PDB file of C-alpha atoms in Angstrom:
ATOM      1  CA  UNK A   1      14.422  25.320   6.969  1.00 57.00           C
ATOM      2  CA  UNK A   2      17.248  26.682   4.788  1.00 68.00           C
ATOM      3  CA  UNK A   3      18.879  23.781   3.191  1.00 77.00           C
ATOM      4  CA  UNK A   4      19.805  22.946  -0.484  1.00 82.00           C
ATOM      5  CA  UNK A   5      17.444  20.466  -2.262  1.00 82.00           C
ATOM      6  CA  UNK A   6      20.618  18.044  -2.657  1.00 86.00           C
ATOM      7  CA  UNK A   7      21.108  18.332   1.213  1.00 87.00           C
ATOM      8  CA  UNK A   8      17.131  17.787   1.959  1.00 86.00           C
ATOM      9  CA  UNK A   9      17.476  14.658  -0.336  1.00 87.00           C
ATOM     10  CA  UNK A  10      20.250  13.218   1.138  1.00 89.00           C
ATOM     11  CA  UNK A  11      18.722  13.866   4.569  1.00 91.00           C
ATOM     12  CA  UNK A  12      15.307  12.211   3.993  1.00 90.00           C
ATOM     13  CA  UNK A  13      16.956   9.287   1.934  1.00 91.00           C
ATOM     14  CA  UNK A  14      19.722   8.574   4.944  1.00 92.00           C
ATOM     15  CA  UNK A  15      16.318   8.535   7.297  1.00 92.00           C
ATOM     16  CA  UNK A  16      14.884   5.937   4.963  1.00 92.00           C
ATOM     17  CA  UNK A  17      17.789   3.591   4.552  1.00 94.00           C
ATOM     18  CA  UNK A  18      18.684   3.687   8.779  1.00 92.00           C
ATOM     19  CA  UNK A  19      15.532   1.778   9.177  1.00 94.00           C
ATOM     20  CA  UNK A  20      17.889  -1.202   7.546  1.00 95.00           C
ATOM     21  CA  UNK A  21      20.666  -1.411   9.942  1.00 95.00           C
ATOM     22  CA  UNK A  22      17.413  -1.267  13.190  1.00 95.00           C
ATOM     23  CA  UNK A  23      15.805  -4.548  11.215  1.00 95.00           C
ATOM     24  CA  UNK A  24      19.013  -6.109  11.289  1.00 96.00           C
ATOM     25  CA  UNK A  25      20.148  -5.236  14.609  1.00 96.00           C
ATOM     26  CA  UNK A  26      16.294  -6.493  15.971  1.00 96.00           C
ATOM     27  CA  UNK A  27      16.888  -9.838  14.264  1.00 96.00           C
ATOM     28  CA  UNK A  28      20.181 -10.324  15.864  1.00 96.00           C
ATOM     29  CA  UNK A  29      19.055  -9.312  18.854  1.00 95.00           C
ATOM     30  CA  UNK A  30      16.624 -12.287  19.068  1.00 93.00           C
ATOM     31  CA  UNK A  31      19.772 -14.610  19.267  1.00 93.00           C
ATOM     32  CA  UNK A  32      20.960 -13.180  22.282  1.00 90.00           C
ATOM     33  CA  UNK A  33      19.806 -14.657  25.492  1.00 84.00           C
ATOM     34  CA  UNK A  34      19.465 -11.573  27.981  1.00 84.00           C
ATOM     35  CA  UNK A  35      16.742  -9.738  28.986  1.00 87.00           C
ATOM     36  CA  UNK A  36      18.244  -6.593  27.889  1.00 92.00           C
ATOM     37  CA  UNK A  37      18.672  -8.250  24.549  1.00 94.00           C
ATOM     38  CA  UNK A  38      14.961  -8.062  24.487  1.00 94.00           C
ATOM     39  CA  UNK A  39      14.388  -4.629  25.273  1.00 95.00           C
ATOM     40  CA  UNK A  40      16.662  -3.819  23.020  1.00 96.00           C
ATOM     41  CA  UNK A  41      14.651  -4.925  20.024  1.00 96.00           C
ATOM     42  CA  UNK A  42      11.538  -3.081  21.536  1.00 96.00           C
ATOM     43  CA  UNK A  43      13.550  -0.032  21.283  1.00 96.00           C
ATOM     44  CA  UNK A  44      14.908  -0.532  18.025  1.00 96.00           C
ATOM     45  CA  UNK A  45      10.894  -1.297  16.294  1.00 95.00           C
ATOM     46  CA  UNK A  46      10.246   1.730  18.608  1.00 96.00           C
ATOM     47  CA  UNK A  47      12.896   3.866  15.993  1.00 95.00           C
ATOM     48  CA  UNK A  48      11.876   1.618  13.372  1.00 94.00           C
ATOM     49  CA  UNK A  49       8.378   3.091  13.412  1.00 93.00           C
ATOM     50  CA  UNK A  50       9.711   6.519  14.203  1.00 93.00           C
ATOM     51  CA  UNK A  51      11.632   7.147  11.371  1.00 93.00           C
ATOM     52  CA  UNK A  52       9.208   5.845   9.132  1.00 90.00           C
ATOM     53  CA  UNK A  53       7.151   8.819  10.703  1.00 90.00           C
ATOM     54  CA  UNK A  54      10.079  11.166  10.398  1.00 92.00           C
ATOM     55  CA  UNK A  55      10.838  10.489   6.605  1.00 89.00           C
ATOM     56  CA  UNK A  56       7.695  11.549   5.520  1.00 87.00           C
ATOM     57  CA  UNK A  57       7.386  14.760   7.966  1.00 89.00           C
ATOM     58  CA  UNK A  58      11.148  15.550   6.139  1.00 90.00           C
ATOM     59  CA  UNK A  59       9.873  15.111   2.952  1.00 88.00           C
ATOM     60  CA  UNK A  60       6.799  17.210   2.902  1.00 88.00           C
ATOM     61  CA  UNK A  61       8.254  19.503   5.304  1.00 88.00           C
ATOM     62  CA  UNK A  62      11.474  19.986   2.910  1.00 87.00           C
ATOM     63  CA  UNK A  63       9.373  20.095  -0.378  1.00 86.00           C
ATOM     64  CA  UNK A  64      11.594  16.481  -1.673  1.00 85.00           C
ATOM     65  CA  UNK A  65       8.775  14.381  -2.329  1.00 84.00           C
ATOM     66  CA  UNK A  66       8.678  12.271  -5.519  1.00 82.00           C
ATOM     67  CA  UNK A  67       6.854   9.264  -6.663  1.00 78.00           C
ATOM     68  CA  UNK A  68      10.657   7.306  -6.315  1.00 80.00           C
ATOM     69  CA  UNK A  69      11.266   8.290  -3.468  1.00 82.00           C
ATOM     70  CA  UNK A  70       7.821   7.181  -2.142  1.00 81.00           C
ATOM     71  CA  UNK A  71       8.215   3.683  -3.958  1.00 80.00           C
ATOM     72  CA  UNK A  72      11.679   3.339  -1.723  1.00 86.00           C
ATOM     73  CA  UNK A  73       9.908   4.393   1.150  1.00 87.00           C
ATOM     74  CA  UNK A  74       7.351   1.293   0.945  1.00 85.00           C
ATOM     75  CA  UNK A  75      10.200  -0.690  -0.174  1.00 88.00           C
ATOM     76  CA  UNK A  76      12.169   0.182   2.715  1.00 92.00           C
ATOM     77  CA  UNK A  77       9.117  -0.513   4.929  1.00 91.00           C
ATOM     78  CA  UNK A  78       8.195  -3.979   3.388  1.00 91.00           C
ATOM     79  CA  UNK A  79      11.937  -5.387   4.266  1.00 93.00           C
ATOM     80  CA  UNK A  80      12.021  -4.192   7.041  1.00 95.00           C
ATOM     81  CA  UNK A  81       8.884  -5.369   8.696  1.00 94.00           C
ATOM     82  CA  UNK A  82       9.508  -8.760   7.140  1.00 94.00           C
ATOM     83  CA  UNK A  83      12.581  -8.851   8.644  1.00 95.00           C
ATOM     84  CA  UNK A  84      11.014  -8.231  12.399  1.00 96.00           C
ATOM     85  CA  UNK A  85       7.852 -10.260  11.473  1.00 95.00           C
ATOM     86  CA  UNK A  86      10.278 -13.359  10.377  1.00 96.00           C
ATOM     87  CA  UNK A  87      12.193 -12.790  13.880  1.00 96.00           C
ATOM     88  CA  UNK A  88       8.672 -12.559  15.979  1.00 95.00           C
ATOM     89  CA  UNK A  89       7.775 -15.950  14.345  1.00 95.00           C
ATOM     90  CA  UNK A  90      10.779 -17.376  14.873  1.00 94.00           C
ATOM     91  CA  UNK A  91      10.962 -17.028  18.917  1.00 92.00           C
ATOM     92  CA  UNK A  92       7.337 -17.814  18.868  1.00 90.00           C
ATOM     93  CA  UNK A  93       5.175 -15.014  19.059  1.00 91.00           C
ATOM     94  CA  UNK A  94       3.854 -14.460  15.665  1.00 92.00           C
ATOM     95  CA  UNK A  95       1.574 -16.317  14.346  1.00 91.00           C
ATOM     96  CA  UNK A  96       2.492 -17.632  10.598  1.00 92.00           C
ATOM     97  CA  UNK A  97      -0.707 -16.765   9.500  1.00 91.00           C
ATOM     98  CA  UNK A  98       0.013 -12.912  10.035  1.00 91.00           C
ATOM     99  CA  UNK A  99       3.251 -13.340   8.278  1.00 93.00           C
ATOM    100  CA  UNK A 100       1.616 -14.954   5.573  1.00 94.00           C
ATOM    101  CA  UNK A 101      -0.978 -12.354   4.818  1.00 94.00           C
ATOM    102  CA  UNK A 102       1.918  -9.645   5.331  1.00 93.00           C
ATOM    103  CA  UNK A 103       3.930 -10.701   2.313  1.00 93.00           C
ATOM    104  CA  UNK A 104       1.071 -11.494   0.316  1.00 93.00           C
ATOM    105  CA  UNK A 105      -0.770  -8.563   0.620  1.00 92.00           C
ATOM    106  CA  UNK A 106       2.703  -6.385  -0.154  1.00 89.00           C
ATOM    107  CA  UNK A 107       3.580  -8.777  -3.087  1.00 90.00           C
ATOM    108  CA  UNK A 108       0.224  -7.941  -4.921  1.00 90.00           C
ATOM    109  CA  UNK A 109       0.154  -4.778  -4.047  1.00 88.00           C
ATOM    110  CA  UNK A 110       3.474  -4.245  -6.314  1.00 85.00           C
ATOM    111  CA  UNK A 111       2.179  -6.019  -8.600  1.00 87.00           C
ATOM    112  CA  UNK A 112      -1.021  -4.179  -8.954  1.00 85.00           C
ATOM    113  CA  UNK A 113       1.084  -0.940  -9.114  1.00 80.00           C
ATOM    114  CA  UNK A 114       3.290  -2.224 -11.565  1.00 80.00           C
ATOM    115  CA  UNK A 115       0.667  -3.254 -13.923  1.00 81.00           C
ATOM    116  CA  UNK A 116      -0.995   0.419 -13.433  1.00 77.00           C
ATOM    117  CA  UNK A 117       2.564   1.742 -14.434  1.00 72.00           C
ATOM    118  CA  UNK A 118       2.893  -0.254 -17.438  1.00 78.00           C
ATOM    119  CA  UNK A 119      -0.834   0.701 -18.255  1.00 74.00           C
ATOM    120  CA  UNK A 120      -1.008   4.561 -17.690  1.00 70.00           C
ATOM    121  CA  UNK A 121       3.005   5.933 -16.901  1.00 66.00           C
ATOM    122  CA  UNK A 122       1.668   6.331 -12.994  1.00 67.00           C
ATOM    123  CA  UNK A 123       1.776   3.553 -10.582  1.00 63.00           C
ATOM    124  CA  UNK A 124      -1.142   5.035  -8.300  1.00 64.00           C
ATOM    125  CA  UNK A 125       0.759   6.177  -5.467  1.00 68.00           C
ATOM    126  CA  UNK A 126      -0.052   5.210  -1.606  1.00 75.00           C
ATOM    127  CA  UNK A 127      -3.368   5.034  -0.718  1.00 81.00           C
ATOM    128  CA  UNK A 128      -4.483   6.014   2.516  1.00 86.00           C
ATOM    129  CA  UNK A 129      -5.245   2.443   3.238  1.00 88.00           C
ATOM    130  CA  UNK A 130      -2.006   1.536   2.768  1.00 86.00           C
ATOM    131  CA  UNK A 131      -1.110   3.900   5.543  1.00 88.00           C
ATOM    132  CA  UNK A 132      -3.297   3.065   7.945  1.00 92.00           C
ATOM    133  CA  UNK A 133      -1.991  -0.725   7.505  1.00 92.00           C
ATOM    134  CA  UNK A 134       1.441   0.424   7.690  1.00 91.00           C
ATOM    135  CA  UNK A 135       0.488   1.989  11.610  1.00 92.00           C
ATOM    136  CA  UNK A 136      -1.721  -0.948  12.315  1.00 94.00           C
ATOM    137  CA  UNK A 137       1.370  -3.618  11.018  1.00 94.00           C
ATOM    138  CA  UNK A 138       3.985  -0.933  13.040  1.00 94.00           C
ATOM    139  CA  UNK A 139       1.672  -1.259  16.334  1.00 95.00           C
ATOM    140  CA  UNK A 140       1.068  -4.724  15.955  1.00 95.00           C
ATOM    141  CA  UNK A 141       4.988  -5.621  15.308  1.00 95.00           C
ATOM    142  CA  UNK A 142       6.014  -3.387  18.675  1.00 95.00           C
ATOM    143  CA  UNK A 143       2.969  -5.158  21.015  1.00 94.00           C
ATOM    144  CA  UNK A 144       4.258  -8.433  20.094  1.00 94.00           C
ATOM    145  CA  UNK A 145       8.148  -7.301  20.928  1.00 95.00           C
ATOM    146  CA  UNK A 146       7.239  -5.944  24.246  1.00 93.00           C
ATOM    147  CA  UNK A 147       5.076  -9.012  24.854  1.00 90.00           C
ATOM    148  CA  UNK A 148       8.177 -10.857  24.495  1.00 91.00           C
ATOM    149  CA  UNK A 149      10.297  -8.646  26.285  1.00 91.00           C
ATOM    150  CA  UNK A 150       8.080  -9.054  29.402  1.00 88.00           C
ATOM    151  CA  UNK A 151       8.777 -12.684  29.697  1.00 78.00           C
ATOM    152  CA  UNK A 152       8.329 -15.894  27.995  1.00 69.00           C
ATOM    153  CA  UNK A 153       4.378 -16.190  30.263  1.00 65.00           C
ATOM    154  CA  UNK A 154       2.878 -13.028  29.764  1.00 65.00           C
ATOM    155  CA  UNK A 155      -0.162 -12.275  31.699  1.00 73.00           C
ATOM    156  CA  UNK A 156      -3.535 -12.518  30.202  1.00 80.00           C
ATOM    157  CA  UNK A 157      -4.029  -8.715  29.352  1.00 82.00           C
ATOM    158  CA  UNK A 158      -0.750  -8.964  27.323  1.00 83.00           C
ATOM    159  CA  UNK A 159      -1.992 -12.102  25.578  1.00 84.00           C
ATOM    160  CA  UNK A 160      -5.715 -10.422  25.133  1.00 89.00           C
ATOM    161  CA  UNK A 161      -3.675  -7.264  23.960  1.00 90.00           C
ATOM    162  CA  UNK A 162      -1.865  -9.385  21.493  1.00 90.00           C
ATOM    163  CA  UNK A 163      -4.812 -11.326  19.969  1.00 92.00           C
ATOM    164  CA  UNK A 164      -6.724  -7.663  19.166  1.00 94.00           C
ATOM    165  CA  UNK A 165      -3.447  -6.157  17.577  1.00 94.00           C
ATOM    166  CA  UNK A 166      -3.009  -9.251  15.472  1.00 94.00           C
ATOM    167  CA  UNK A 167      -6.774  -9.222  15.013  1.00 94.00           C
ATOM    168  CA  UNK A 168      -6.765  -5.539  13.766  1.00 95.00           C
ATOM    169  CA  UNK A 169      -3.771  -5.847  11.662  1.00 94.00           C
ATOM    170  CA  UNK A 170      -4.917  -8.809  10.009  1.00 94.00           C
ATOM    171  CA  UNK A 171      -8.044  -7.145   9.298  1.00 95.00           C
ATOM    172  CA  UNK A 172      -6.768  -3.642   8.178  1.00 95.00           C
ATOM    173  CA  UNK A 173      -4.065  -5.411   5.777  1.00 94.00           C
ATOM    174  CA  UNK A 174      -6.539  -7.580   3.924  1.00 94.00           C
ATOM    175  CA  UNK A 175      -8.821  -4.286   3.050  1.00 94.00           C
ATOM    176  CA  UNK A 176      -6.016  -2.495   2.368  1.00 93.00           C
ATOM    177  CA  UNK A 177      -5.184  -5.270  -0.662  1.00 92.00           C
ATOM    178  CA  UNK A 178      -8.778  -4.806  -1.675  1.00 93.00           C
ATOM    179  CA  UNK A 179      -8.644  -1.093  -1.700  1.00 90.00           C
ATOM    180  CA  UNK A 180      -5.708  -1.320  -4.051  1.00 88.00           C
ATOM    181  CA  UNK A 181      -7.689  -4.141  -5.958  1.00 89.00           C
ATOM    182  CA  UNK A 182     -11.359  -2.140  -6.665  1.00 89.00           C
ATOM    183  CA  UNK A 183      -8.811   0.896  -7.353  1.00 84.00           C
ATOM    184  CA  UNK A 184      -6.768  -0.646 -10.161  1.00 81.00           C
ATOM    185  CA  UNK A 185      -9.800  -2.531 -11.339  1.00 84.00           C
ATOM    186  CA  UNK A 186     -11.866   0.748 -11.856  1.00 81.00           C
ATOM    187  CA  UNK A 187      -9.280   2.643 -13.228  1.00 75.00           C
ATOM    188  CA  UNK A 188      -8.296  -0.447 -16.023  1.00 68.00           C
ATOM    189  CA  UNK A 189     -11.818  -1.108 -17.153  1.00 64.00           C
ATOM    190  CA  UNK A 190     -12.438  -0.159 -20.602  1.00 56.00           C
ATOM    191  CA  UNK A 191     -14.753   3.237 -21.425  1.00 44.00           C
ATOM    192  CA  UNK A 192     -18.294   2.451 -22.644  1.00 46.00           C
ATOM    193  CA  UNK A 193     -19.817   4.329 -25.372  1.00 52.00           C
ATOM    194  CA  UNK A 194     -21.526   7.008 -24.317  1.00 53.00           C
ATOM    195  CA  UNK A 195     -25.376   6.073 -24.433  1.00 55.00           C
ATOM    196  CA  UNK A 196     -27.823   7.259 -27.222  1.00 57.00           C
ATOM    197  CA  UNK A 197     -31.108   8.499 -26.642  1.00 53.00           C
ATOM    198  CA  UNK A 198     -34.153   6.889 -28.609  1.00 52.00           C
ATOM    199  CA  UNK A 199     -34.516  10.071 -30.525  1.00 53.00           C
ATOM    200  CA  UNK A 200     -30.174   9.556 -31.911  1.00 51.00           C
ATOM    201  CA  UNK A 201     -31.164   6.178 -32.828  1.00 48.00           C
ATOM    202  CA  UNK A 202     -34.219   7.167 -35.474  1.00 48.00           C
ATOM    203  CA  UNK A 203     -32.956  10.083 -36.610  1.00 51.00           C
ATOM    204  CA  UNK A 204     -30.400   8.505 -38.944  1.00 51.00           C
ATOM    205  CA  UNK A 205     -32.977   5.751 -39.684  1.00 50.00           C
ATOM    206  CA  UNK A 206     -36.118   8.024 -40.923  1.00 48.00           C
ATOM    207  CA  UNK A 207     -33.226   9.908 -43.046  1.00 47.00           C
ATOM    208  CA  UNK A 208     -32.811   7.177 -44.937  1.00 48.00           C
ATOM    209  CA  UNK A 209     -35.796   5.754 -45.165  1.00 48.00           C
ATOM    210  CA  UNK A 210     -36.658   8.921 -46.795  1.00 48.00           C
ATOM    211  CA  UNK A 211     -34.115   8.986 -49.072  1.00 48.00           C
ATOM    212  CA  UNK A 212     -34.598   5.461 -49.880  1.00 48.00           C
ATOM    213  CA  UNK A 213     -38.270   6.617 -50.668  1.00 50.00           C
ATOM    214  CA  UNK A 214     -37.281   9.263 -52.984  1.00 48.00           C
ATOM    215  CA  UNK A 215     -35.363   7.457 -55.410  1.00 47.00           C
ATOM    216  CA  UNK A 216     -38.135   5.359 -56.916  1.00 47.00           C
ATOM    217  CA  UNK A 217     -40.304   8.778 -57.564  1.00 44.00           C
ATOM    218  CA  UNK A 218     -37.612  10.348 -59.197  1.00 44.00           C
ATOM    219  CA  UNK A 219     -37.246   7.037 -61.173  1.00 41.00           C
ATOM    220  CA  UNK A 220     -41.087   7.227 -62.407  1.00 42.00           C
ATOM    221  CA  UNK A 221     -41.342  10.687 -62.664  1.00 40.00           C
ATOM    222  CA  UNK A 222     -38.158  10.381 -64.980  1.00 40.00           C
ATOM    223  CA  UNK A 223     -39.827   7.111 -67.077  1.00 39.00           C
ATOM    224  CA  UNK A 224     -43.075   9.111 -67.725  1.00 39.00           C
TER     225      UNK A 224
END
């Protein structure tokens, strides 16, 4: 693609930031009471997701990617799937404890990255398991909103559907937090010495026991 790298920028970061305006458009949406209201949100998590997906094709495609705009990227991401999660709770199908685990998970995360910044100049980047709990979060966020869109009684293979998307989300954003965890932790422990053989260790010793058994020859020899 022939475009400037001013242009490319501009593109990618307008992708990022129109996820915004679809978070707060879904939450509003939820106030409405129409079934079309409804369907709208599942569309609007559907471009949600979507541009998430198209930021970083633009990116690498377009030779832009930096570590900023990376860290706005999961910015970006964490707002707005807070903002949908928040709205799922509040009409009733989220449960509180995925919301809770959500926000947790991203709040250490930062911090985790920040203290790697502070320690070494580089916060660590995304790790693939943060990527893989960004789909898993994205797919359980959209099951949910079509589960509501469908009606307020879903059938039971919505509401199985629903408990294994929660289930799997849950799951892949805990070890996603200890991924980041047993990363940081390995790369801030401190270097051991480098171990000695047996052979290092007596060298220096017999050297000086010999010299120490010198000196009172010399002595003796000197006195005679």
């Amino acid at each position: 693609m022939n475009i400037s790298a001013t242009a490319a920028h501009r593109l990618v970061f307008g992708v990022t930031m129109a996820r915004l305006p679809f978070a707060i458009a879904f939450f509003l949406c939820s106030y409405v009471p129409d079934g079309r209201a409804r369907w709208a949100m599942v569309a609007l998590g559907l471009l949600v997701e979507a541009s998430d997906l198209l930021d970083g094709y633009l990116a690498r495609r377009l030779g832009v990617t930096t570590p900023v705009g990376a860290m706005m990227d999961s910015t970006v991401d964490h707002v707005v799937r807070t903002t949908e999660a928040v709205t799922l709770l509040a009409v009733g199908v989220l449960p509180a404890p995925v919301l809770v685990v959500m926000i947790g998970r991203d709040a250490a995360v930062s911090a985790i990255r920040q203290l790697s910044l502070r320690r070494s100049g580089h916060d660590g980047g995304t790790r693939r398991s943060g990527k893989l709990k960004g789909i898993a979060q994205g797919i359980c966020l959209v099951t949910l909103t079509t589960s509501y869109a469908v009606g307020p009684a879903p059938a039971l293979c919505w509401r199985t559907l629903n408990s294994v998307v929660v289930g799997v989300a849950l799951l892949v954003t805990v070890l996603s937090l200890l991924d980041y965890s047993i990363a940081y932790w390995r790369s801030a422990r401190p270097l051991l010495p480098p171990k000695r053989d047996a052979g290092d260790v007596l060298r220096p010793q017999s050297k000086s026991t010999r010299s120490s058994n010198s000196m009172p020859t010399a002595t003796s020899s000197t006195t005679n």
